[in-house]
Backbone as numpy.savetxt, mean C-alpha at the origin, in Angstrom:
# Nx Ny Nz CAx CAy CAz Cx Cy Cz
2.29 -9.02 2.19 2.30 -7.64 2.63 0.88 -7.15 2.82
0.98 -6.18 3.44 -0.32 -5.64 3.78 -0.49 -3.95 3.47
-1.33 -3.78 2.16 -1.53 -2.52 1.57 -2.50 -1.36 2.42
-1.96 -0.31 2.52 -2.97 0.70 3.57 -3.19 1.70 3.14
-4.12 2.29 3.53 -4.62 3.94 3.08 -5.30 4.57 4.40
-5.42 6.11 4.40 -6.07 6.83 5.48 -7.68 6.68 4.68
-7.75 6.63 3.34 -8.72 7.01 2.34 -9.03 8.50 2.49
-10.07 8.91 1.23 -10.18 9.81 0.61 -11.40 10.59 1.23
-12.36 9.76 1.29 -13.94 9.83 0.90 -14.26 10.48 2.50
-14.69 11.46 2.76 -14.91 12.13 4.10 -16.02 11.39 4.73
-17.16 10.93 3.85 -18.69 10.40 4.35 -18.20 9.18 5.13
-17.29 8.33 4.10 -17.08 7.10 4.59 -16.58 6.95 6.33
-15.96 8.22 6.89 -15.54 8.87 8.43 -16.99 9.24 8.78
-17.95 9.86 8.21 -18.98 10.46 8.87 -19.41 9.76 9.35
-19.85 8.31 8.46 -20.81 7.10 8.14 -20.39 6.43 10.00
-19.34 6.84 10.12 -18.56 6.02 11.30 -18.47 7.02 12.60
-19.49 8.10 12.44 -18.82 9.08 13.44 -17.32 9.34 13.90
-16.58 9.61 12.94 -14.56 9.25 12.89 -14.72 11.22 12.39
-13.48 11.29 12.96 -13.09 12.53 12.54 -12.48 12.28 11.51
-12.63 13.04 9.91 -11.99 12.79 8.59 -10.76 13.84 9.03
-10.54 14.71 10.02 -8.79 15.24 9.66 -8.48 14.54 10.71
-8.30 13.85 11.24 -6.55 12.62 12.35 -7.02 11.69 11.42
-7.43 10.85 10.42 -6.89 9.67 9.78 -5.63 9.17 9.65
-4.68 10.47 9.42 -2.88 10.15 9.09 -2.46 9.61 10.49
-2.64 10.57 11.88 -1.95 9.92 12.41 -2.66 8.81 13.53
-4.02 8.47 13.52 -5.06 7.30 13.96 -4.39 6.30 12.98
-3.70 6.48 11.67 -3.28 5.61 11.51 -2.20 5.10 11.68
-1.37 6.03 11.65 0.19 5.41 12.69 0.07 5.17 14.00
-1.46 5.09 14.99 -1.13 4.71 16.07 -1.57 2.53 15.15
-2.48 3.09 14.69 -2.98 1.50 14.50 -1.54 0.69 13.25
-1.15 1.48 12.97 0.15 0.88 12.74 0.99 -0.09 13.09
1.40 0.99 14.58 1.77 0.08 15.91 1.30 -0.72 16.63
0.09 -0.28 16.60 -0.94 -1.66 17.52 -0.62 -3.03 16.34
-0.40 -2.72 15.29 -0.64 -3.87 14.14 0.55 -4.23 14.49
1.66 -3.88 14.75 2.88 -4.73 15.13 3.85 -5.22 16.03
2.90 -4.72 16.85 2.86 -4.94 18.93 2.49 -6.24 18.91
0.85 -6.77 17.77 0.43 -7.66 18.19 0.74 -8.93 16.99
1.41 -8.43 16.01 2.24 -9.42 15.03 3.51 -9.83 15.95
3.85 -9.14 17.16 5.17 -9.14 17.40 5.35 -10.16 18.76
4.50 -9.28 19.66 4.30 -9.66 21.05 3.26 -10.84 21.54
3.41 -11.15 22.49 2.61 -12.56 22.41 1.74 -11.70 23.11
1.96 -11.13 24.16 0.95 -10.75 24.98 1.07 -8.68 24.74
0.36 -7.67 24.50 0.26 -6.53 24.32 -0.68 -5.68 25.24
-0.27 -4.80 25.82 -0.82 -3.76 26.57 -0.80 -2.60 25.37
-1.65 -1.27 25.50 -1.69 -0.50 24.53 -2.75 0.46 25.15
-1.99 1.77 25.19 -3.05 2.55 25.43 -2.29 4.13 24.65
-3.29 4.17 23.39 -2.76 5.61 22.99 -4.11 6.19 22.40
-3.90 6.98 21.67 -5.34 8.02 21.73 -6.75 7.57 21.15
-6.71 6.81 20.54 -7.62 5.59 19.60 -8.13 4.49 19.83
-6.82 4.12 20.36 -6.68 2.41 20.82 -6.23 2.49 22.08
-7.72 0.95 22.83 -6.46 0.54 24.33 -6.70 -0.89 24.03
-5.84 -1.50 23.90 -5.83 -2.95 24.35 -5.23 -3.40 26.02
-5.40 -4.12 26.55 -5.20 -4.67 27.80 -5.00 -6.59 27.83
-3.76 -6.74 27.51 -3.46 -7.76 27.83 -3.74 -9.24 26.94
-3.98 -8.43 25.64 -4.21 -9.10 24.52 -3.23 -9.48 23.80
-3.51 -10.54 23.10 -2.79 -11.02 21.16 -3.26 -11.76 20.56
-2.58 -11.72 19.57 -3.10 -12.85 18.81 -2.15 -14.43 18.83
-2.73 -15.44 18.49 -2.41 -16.89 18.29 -2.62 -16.85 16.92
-2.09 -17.94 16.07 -0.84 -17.55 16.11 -0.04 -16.46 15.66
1.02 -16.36 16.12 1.88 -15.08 15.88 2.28 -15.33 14.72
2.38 -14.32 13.65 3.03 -14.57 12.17 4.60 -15.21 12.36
5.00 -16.15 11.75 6.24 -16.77 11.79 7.28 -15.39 11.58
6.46 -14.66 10.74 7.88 -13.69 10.02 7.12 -12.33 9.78
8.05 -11.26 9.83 7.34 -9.84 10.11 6.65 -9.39 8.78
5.60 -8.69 8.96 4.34 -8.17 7.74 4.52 -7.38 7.43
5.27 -6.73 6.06 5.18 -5.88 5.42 3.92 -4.75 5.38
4.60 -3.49 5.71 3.33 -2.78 5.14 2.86 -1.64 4.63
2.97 -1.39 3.31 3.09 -0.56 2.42 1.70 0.52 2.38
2.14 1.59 2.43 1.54 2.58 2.55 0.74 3.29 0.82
-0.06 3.70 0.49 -0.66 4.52 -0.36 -1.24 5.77 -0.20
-1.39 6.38 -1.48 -1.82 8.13 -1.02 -1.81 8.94 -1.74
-2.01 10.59 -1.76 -2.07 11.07 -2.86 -1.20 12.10 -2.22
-1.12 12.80 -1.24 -0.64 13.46 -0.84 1.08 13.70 0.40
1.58 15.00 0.49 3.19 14.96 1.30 3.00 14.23 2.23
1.81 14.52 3.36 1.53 13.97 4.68 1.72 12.34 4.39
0.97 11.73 3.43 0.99 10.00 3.17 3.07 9.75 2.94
3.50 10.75 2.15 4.57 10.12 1.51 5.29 10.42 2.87
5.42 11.10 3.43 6.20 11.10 4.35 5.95 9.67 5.93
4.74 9.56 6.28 4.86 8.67 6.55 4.97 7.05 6.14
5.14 7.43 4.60 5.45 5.84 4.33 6.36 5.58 4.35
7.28 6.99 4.69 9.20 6.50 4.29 9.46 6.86 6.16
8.59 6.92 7.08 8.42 7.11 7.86 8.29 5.73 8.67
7.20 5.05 8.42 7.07 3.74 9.32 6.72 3.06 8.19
7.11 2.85 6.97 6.63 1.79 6.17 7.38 1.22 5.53
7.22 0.17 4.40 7.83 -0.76 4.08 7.88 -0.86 2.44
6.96 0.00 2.16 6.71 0.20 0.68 5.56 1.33 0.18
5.54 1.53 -0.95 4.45 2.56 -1.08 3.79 2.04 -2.80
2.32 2.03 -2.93 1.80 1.28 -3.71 1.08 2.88 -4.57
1.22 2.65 -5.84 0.99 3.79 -6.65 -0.91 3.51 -6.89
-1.56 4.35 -6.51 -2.85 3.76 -7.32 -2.60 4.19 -9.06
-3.27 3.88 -9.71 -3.84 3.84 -11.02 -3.47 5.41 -11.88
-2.74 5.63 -12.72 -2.81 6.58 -13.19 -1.45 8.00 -12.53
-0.77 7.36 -12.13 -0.40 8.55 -10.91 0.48 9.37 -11.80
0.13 10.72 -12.08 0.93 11.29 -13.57 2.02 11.85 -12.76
2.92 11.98 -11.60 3.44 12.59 -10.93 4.62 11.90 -10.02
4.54 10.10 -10.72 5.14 9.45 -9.88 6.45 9.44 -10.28
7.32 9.16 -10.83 8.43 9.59 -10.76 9.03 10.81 -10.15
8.18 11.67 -9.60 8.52 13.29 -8.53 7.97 12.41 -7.31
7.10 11.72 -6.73 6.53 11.18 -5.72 7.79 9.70 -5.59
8.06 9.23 -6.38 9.48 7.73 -5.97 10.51 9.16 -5.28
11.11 10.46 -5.87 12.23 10.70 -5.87 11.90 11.44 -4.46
10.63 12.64 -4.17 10.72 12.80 -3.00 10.39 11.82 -1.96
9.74 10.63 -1.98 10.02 9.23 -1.13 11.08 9.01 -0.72
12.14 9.20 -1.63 13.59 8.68 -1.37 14.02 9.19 -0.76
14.30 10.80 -1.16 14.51 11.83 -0.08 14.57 11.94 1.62
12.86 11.79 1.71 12.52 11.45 3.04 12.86 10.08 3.48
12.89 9.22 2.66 13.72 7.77 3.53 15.25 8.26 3.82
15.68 9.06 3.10 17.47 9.57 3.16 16.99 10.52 4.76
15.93 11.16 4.66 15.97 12.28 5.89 15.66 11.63 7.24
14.77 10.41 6.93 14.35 9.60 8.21 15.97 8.39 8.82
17.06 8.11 7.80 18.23 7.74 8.20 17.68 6.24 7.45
16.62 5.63 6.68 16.60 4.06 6.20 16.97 4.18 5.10
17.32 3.34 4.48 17.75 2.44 3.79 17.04 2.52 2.44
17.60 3.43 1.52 16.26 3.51 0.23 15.89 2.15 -0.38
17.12 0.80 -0.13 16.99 -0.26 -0.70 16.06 -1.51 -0.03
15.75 -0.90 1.15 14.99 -1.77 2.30 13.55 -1.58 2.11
13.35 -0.30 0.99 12.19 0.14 0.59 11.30 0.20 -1.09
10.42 -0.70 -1.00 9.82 -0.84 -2.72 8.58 0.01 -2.81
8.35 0.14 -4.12 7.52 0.87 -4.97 6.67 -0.14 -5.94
5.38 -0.60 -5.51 4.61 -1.15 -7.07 3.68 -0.15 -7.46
3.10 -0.70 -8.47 2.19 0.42 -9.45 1.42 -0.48 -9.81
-0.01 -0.13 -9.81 -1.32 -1.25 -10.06 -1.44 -0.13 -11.69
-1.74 -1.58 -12.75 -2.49 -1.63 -13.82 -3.72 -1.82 -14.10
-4.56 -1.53 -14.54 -5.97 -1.94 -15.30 -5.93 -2.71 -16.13
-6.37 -4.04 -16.02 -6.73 -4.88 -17.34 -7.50 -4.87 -18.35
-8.37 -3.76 -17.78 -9.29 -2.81 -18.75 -8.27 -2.52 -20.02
-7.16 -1.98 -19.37 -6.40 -1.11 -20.71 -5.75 -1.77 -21.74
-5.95 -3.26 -21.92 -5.72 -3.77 -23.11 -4.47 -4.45 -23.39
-4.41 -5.43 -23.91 -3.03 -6.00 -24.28 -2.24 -5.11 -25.07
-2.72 -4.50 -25.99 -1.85 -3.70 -26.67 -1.17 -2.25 -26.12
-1.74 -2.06 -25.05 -0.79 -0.72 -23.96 -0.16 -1.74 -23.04
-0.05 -2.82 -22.29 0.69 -3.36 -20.77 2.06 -3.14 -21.40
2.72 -3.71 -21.95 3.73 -3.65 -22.13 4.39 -2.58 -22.25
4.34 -1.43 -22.64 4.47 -0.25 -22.86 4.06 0.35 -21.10
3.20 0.22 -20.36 2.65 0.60 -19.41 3.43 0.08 -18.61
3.94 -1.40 -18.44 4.95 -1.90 -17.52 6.45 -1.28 -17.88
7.13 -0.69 -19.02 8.21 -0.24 -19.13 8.21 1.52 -18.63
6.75 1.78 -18.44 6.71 3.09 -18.10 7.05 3.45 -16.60
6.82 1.95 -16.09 6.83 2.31 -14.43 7.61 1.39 -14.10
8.25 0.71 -14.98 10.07 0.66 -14.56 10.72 1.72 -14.30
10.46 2.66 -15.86 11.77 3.95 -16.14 11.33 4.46 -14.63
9.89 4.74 -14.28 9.74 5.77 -13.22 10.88 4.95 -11.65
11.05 4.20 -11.65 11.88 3.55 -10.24 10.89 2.66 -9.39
9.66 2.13 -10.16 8.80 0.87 -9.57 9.56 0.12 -9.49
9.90 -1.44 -8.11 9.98 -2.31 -7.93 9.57 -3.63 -9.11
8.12 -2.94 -8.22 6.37 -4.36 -8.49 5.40 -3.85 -9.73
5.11 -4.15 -10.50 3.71 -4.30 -10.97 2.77 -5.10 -10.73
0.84 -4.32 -10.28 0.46 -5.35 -10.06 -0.58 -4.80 -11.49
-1.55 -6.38 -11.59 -2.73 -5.69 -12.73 -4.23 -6.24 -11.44
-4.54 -4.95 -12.13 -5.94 -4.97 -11.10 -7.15 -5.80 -12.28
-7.70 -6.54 -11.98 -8.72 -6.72 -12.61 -10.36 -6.39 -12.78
-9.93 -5.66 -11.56 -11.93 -5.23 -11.24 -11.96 -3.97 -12.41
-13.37 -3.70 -12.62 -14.25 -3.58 -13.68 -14.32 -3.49 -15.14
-13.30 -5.11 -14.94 -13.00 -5.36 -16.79 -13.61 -5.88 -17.40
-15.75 -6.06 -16.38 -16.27 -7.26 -17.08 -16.43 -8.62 -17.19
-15.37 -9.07 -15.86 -15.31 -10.26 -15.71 -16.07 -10.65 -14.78
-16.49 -11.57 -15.20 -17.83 -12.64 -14.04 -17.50 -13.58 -12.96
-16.39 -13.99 -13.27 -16.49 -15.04 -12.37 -15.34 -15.31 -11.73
-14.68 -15.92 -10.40 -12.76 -15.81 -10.15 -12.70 -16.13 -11.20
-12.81 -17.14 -12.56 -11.87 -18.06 -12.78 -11.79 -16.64 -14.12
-12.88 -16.25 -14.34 -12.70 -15.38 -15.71 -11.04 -14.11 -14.96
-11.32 -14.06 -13.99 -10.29 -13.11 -13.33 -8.54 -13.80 -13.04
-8.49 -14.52 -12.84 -7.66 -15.78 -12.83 -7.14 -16.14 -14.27
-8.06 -16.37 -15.41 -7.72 -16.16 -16.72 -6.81 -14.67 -16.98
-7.82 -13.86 -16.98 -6.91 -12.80 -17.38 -5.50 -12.26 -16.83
-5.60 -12.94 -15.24 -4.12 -12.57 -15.11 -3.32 -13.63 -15.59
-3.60 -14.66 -15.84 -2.69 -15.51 -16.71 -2.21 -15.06 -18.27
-3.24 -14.53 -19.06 -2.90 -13.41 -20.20 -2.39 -12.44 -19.92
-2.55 -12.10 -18.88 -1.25 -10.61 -18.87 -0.06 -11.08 -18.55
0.51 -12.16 -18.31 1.28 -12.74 -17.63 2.12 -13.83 -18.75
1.38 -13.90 -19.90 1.77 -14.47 -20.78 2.06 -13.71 -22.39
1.52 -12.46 -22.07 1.55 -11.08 -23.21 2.97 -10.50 -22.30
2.82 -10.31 -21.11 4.08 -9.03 -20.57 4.97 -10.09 -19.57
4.76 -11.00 -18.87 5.59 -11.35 -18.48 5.98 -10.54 -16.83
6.89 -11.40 -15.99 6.84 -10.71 -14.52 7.79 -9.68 -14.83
């Protein structure tokens, strides 16, 4: 699958001469361009952002790409139950169980399939063996799918030190 965001950070648009208010929907055009050209061998494309002319890619993915949306805000949730495939919680989200139920909602209002649609929630490995377990039953009750554990800035040096630790979380909590 393939995880997405409009992001947050306004500079990071400046840095790019990008307008920071159309991110939401510059990104549902590149959405489509992303699955014109997962889809189509050959793609024409001309909408407000993007023109392609007669392009694709080789090879074509055998099988269609998931692609789960993230966010903090209505505008994100609505288009993830909108053109997406899943919606990925960042870190901390004190509100998500109201954010799974109005998700659902709007997948009920857009006519899909609430079951065609998942929910993971990223962990910190920062936070210790002695909270995951407790932390993974928290975002069950909320209506998560997936858990993932993030490992960046736990201190670790090297892949394999990162690679270790998800093998300890994996052997403390289990999939």
């Amino acid at each position: 699958r393939l995880g997405i965001g409009t992001g947050w950070n306004y500079v990071e648009y400046d840095s790019l001469n990008e307008d920071f208010t159309n991110r939401g929907k510059r990104q549902e055009e590149q959405v489509e361009v992303l699955r014109q050209l997962w889809d189509e061998p050959i793609v024409d494309f001309d909408g407000n952002w993007h023109r392609i002319d007669r392009a694709g890619l080789k090879p074509l993915p055998g099988r269609r790409i998931p692609i789960w949306f993230g966010g903090f805000s209505d505008p994100a949730f609505r288009r993830a139950a909108r053109i997406g495939d899943g919606f990925v919680f960042g870190n901390g989200s004190p509100d998500a169980r109201n954010t799974v139920e109005t998700i659902r909602g709007y997948l009920d209002e857009e006519g899909r399939d609430p079951g065609s649609f998942g929910f993971e929630a990223m962990m910190n490995y920062g936070d210790g063996p002695e909270n995951w377990a407790a932390e993974v039953e928290r975002w069950r009750e909320t209506g998560v799918d997936y858990v993932s554990m993030r490992t960046m800035n736990a201190g670790l040096e090297s892949p394999r030190d990162h690679i270790e630790a998800l093998e300890r979380y994996w052997r403390e909590v289990g999939g």
